[in-house]
Short mmCIF file of C-alpha atoms in Angstrom, two decimals:
data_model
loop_
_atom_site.label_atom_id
_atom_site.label_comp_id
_atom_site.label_asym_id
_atom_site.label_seq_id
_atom_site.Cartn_x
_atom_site.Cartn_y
_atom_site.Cartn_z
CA UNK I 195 -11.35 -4.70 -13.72
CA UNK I 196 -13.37 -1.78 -12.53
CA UNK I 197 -15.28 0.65 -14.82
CA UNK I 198 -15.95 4.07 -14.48
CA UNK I 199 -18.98 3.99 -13.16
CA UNK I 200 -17.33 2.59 -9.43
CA UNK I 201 -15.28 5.98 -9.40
CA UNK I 202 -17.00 7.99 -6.87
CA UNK I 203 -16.72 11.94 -7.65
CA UNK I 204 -18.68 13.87 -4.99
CA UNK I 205 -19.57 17.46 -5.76
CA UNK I 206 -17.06 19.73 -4.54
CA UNK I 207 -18.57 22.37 -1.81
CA UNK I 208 -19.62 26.02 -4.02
CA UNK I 209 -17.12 28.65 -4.02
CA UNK I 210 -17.73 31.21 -1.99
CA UNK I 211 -18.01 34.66 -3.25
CA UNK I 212 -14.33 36.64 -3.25
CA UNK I 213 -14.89 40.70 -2.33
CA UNK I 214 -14.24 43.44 -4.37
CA UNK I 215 -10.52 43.57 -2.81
CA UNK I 216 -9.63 40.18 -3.48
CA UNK I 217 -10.58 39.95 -6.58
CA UNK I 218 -8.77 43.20 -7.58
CA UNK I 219 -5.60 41.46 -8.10
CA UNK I 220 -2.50 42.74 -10.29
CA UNK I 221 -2.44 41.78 -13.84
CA UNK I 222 1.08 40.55 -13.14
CA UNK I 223 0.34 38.60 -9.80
CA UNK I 224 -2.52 37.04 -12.42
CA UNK I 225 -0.04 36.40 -15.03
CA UNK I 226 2.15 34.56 -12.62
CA UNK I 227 -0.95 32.58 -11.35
CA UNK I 228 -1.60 31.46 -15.16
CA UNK I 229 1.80 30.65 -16.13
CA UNK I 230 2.29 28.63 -13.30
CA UNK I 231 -1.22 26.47 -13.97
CA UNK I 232 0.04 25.67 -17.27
CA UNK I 233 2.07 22.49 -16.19
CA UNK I 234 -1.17 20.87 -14.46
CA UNK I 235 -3.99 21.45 -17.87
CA UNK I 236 -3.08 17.95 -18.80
CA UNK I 237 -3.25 16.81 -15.26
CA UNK I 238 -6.86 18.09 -14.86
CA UNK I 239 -7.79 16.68 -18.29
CA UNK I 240 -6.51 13.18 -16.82
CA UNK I 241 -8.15 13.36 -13.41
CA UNK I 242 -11.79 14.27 -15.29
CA UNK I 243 -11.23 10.97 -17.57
CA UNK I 244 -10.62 9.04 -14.14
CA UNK I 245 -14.95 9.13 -13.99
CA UNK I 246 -15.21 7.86 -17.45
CA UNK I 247 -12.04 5.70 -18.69
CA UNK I 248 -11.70 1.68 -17.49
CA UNK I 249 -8.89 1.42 -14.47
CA UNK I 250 -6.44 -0.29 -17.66
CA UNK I 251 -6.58 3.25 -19.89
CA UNK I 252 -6.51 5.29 -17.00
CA UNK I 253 -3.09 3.70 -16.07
CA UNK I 254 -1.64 4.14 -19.35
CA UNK I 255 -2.68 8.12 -19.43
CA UNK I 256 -1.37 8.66 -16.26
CA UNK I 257 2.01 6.79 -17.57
CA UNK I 258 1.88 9.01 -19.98
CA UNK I 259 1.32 12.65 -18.09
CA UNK I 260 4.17 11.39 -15.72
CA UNK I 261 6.65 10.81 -18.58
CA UNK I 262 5.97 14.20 -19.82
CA UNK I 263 5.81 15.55 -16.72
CA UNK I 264 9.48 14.03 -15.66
CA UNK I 265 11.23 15.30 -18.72
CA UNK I 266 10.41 18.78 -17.28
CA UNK I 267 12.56 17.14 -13.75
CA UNK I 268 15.33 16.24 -15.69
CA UNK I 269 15.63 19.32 -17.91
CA UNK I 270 15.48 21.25 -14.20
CA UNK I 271 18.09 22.42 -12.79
CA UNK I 272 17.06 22.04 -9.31
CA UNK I 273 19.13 19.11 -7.22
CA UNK I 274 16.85 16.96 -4.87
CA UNK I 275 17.60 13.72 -3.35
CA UNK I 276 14.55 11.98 -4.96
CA UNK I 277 14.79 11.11 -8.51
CA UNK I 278 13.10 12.85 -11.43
CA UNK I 279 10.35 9.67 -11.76
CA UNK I 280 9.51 9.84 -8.44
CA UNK I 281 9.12 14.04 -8.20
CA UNK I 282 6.89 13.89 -10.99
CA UNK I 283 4.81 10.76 -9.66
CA UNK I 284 4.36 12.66 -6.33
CA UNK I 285 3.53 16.09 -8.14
CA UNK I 286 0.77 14.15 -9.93
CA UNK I 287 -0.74 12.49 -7.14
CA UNK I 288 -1.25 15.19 -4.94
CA UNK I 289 -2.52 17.53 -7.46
CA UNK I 290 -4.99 14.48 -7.84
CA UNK I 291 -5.30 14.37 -3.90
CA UNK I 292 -6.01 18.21 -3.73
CA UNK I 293 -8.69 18.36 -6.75
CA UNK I 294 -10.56 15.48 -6.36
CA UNK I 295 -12.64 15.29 -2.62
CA UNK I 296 -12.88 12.39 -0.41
CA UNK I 297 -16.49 10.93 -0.25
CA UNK I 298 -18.15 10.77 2.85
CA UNK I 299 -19.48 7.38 2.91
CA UNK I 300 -17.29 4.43 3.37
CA UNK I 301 -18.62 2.38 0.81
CA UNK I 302 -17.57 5.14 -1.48
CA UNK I 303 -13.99 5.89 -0.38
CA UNK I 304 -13.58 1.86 -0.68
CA UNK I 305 -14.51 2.14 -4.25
CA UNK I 306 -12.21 4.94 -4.96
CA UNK I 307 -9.15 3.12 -3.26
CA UNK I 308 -10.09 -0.46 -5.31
CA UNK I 309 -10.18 1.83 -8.96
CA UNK I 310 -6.77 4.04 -7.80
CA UNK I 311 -5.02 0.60 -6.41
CA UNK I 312 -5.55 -0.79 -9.59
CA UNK I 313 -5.21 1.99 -12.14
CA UNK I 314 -1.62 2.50 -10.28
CA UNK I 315 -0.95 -1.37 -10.59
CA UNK I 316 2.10 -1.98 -12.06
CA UNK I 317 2.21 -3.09 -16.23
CA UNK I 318 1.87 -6.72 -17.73
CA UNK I 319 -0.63 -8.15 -15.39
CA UNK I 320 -2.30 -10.74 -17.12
CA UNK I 321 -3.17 -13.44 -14.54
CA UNK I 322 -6.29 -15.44 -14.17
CA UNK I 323 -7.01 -15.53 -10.42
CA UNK I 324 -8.73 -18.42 -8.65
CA UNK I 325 -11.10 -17.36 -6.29
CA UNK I 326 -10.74 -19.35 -2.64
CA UNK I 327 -13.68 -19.15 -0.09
CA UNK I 328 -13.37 -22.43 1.88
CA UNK I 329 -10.84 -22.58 4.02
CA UNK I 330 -8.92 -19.46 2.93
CA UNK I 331 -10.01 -16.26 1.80
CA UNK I 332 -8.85 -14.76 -1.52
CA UNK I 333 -7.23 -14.85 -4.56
CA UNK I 334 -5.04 -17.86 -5.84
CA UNK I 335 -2.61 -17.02 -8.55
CA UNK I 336 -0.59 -19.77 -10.62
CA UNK I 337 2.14 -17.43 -11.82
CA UNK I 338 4.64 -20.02 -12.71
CA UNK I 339 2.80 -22.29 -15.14
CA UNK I 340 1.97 -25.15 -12.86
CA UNK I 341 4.92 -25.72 -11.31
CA UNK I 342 4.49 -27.71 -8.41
CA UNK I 343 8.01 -26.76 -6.93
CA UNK I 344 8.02 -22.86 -6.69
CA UNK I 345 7.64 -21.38 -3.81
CA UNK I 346 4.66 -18.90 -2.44
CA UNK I 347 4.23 -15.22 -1.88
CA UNK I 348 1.02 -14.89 0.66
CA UNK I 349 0.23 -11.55 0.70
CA UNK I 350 -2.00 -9.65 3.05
CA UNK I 351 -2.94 -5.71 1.56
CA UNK I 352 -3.12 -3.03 3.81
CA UNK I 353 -6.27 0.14 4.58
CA UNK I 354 -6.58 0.07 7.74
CA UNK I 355 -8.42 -3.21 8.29
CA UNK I 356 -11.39 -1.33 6.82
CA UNK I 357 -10.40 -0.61 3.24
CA UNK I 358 -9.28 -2.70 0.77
CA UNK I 359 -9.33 -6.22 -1.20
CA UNK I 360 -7.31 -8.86 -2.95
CA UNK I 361 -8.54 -7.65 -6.12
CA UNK I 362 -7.98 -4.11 -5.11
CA UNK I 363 -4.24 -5.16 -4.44
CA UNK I 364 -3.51 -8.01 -6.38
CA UNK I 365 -2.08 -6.40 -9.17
CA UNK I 366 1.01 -4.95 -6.79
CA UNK I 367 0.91 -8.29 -5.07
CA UNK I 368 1.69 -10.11 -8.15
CA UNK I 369 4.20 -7.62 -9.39
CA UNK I 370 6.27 -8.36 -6.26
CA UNK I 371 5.57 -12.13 -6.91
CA UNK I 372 6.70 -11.85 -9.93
CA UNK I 373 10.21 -10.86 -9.31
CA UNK I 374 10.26 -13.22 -6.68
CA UNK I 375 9.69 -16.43 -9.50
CA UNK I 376 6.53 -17.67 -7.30
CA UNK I 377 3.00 -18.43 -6.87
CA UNK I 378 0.85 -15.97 -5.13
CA UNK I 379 -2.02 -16.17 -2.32
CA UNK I 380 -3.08 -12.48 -1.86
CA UNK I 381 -5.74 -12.78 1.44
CA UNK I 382 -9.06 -11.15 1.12
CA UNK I 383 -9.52 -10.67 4.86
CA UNK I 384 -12.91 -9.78 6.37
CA UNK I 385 -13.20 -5.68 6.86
CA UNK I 386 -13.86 -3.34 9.74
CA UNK I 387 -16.29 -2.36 10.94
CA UNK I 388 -18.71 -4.99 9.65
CA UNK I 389 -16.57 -7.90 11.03
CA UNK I 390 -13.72 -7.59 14.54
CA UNK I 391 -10.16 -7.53 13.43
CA UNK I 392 -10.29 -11.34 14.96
CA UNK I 393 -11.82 -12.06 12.14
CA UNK I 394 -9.40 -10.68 9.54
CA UNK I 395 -6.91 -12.11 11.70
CA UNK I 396 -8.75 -15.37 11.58
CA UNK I 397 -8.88 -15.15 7.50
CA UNK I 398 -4.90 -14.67 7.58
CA UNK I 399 -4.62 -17.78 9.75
CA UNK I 400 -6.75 -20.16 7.77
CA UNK I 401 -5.37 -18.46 4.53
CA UNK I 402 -1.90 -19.93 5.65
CA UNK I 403 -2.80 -22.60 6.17
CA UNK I 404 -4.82 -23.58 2.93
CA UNK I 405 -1.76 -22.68 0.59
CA UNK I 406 -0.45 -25.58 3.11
CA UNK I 407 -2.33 -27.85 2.79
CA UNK I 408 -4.09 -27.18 -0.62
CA UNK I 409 -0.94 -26.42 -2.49
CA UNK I 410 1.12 -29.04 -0.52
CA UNK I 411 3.89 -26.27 0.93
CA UNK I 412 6.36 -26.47 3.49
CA UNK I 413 6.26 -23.34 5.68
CA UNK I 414 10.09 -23.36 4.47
CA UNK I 415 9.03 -23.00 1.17
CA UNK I 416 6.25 -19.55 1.82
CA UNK I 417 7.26 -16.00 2.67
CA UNK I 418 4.71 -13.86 4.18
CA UNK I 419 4.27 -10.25 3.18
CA UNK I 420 2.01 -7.40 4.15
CA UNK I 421 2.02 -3.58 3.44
CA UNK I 422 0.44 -1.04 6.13
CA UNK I 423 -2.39 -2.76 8.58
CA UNK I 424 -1.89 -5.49 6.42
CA UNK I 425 1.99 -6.01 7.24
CA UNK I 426 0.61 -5.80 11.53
CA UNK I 427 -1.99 -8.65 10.42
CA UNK I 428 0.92 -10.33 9.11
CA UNK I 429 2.75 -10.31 12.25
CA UNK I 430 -0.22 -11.58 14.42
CA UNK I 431 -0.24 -14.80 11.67
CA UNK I 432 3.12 -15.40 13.21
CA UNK I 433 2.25 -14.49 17.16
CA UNK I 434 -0.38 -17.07 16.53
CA UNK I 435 1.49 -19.93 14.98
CA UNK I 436 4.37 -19.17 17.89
CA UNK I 437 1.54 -19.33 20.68
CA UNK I 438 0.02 -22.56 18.69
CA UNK I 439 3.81 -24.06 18.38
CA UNK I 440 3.24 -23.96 14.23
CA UNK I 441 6.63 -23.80 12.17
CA UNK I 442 6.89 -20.24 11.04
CA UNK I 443 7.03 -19.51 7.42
CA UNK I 444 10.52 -19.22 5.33
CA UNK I 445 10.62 -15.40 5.90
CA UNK I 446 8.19 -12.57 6.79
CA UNK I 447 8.47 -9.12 4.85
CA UNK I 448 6.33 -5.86 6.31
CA UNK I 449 5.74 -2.72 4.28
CA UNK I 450 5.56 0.45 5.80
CA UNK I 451 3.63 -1.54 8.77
CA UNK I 452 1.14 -0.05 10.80
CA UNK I 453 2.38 -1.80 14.02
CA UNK I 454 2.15 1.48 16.42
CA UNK I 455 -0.55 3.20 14.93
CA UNK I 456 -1.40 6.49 17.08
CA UNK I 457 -5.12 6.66 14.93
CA UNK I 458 -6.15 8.91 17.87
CA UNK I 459 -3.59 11.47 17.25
CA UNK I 460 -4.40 15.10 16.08
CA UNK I 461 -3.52 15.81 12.34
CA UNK I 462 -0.87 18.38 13.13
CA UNK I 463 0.85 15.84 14.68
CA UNK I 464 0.63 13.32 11.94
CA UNK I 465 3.21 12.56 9.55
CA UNK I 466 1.30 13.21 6.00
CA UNK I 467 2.17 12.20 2.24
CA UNK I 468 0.87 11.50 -1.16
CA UNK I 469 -0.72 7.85 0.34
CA UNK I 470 -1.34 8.40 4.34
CA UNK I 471 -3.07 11.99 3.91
CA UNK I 472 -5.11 14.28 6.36
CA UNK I 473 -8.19 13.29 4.81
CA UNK I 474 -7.45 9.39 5.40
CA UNK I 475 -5.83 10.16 8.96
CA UNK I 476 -9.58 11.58 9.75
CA UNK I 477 -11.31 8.77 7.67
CA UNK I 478 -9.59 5.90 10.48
CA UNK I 479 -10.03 8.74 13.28
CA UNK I 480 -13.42 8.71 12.80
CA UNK I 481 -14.35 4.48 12.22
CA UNK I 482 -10.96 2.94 14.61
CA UNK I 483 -9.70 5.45 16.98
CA UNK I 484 -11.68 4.26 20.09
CA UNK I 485 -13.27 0.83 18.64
CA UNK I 486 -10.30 -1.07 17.75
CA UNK I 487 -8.03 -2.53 20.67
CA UNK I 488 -4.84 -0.29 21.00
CA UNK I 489 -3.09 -3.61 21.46
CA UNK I 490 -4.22 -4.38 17.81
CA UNK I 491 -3.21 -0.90 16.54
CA UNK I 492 0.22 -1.34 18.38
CA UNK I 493 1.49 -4.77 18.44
CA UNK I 494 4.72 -3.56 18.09
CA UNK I 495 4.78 -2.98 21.92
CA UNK I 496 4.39 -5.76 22.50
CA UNK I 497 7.25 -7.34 25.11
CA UNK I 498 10.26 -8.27 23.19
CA UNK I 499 9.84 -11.83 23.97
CA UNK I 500 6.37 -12.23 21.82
CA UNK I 501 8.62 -11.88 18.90
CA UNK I 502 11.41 -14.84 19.79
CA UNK I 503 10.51 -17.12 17.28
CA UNK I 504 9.88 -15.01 14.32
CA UNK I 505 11.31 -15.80 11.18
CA UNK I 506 13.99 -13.87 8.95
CA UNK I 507 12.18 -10.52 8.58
CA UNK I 508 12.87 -7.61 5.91
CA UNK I 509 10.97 -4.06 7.10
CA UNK I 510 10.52 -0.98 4.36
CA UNK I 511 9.68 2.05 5.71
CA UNK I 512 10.30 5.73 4.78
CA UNK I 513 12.19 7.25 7.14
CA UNK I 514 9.99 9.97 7.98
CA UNK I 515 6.74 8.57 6.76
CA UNK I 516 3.81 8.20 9.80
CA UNK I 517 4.19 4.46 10.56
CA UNK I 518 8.27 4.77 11.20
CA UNK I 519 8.26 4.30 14.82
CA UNK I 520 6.66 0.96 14.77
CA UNK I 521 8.73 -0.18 11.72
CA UNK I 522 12.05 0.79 14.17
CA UNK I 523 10.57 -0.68 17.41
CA UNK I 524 10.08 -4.31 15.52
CA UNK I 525 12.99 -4.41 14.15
CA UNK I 526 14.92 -3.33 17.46
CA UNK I 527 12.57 -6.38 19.32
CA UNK I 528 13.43 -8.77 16.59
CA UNK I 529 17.17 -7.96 16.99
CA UNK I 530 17.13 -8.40 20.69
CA UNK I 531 15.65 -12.33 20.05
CA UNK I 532 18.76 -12.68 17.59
CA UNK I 533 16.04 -12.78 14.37
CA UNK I 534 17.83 -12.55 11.22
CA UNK I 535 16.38 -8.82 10.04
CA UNK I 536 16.78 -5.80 7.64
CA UNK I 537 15.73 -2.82 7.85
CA UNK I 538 15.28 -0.35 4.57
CA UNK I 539 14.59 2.81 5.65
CA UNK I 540 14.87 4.84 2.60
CA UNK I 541 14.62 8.91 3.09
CA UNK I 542 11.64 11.13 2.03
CA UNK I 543 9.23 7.96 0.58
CA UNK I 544 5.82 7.76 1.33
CA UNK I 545 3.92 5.38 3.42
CA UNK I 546 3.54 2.16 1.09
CA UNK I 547 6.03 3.06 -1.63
CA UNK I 548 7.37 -0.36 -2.11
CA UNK I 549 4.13 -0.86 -3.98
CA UNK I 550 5.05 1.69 -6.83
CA UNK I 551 7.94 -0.33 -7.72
CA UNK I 552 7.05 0.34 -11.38
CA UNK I 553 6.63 4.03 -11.05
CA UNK I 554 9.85 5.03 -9.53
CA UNK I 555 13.65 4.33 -9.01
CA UNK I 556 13.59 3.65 -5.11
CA UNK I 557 10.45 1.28 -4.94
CA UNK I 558 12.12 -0.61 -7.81
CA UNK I 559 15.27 -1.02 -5.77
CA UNK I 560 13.13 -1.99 -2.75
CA UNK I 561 11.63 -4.59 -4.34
CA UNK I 562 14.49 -5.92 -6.07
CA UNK I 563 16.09 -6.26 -2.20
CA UNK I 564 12.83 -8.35 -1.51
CA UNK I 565 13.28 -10.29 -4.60
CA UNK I 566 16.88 -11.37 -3.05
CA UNK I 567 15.57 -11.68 0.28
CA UNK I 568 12.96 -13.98 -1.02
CA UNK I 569 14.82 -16.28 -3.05
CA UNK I 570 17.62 -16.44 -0.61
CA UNK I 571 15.28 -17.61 2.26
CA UNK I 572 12.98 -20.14 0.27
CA UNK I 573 16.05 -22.08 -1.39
CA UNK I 574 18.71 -22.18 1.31
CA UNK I 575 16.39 -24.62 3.42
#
């Protein structure tokens, strides 16, 4: 678990000093300004115990703030095609995005992103990990008691190959697994820019191929998943076991994937939201735009052939969210080699949202899709 003291909270830049005539506001215009503040006090009391509360009680006060805070959605009588759980979630987080600045230093946003990953994990997780080095790379979880019979969920957790852990995302990871009724291998790839992308391609590879061997699996009997970069790191594991003429796994599921990735593209022409902001579009502008092979960035371009051979494949994207296209242009490929696919593209989610399943309504119907999905492919064979 991580502890307050791995919460980075840089000093925000000094105000400057407003002139006589801004300043000189109406009492009424201030009145307005106070009255409509008064819904975020308890939001700005929870974001200042983020820097001194353990990742576990900062999860439970946030559960907390967005119960209240969804009671005032249902109460409203505005209509909106999102439900109340999921307005108030996203009201939260960006108030938390616009009131708490991004560090500078990479180390630093990595160690914000592990403590926020895991303070949004979802409840009940309990589970002793096993660490793996040799061989594979990450975390092995035993979620059904020993049970030699029940299948795998490998997972591979997204941030743009250069943020991120297992640790960081193994409490989603095993969340999923969970509903699934298997055993979980999340991957604890090696990060950009210290190590290539080969490498973290090379630590999916071997990670595959340790729950093989170590835990005795079938490929029939393992379903690889992967949210953001770490659903396109998922789909070179299965470009490389096609070129090296390896049985595929029992299914392949991709997140929001980050399989046409235009990192060089200006902000305004970015697709933004609670998860994929403007300050992380400039964080990967700045560290992959230019040092990471576009073909990486955009394997979905890939000719449609490189994808004959894939196995049954469920995508989840938003349907406006910044990674769509590449989402749409796999599954079109996959359809054109007669691949067994679904696409969920549910309307006005953010990038990742499958991982919230907990929080809100739609993730929690996404991942109950997966759950079928899952179970369907790992016991029909």
């Amino acid at each position: 678990e991580i502890h307050r003291d791995t919460f980075v909270m840089p000093a925000k830049k000094q105000a400057t000093t407003k002139t006589k005539s801004q300043s000189s506001k109406s009492s009424k215009s201030q009145t307005a300004k106070k009255r409509s503040m008064k819904p975020y006090l308890a939001l700005a009391a929870l974001i200042a115990a983020f820097v001194f509360v353990p990742t576990h009680a900062a999860n439970l006060m946030l559960r907390g703030i967005i119960k209240c805070n969804t009671l005032r959605y249902h109460l409203s009588a505005t209509t909106k095609s999102t439900s109340p759980q999921y307005q108030s979630w996203s009201q939260v987080i960006n108030f938390a995005g616009d009131n708490i600045p991004q560090p500078k230093e990479l180390s630093e946003v990595r160690k914000n992103v592990e403590f926020l990953m895991q303070m949004l994990a979802p409840q009940d997780i309990n589970s002793s990990p096993q660490v793996i080095s040799e061989g594979g790379r990450g975390l092995w979880v035993d979620l059904t008691k020993g049970n030699a019979s029940a299948p795998v969920v490998i997972y591979v957790h997204g941030g743009g190959y250069m943020i991120g852990s297992a640790r960081g995302w193994a409490g989603a990871a095993e969340g999923i697994a969970r509903k699934c009724k298997a055993n979980l291998f999340v991957v604890d790839y090696r990060l950009f820019p210290e190590n290539s992308i080969d490498d973290a391609i090379a630590d999916v590879v071997g990670s595959y191929n340790w729950v093989l061997t170590q835990q005795n699996k079938q490929p029939s009997e393992v379903v690889v998943m992967g949210d953001s970069a770490g659903a396109a790191l998922a789909t070179q594991l299965m470009l490389s076991l096609n070129k090296d003429k390896k049985q595929v796994p029992a299914g392949l599921v991709l997140l929001s994937p980050a399989t046409k990735w235009a990192v060089e593209a200006p902000i305004e022409d970015v697709a933004t939201d609670e998860i994929y902001t403007k300050d992380t579009h400039a964080l990967f502008q700045n560290h992959v735009a230019g040092k990471v092979d576009k073909s990486i960035l955009r394997v979905a371009e890939r000719p449609a052939a490189d994808f004959a051979g894939f196995p049954p494949t469920y995508i989840a994207t938003g349907a406006t969210e910044n990674f769509v296209a590449g989402a749409l242009e796999m599954n079109e490929k996959l359809l054109k080699n007669n691949i067994n696919t679904t696409l969920e593209s549910t309307d006005s989610m953010p990038h990742d949202y499958t991982l919230f399943f907990d929080w809100f309504p739609e993730a929690e119907k996404s991942v109950a899709a997966i759950s079928k999905f899952f179970q369907y492919h790992t016991t029909k064979n």
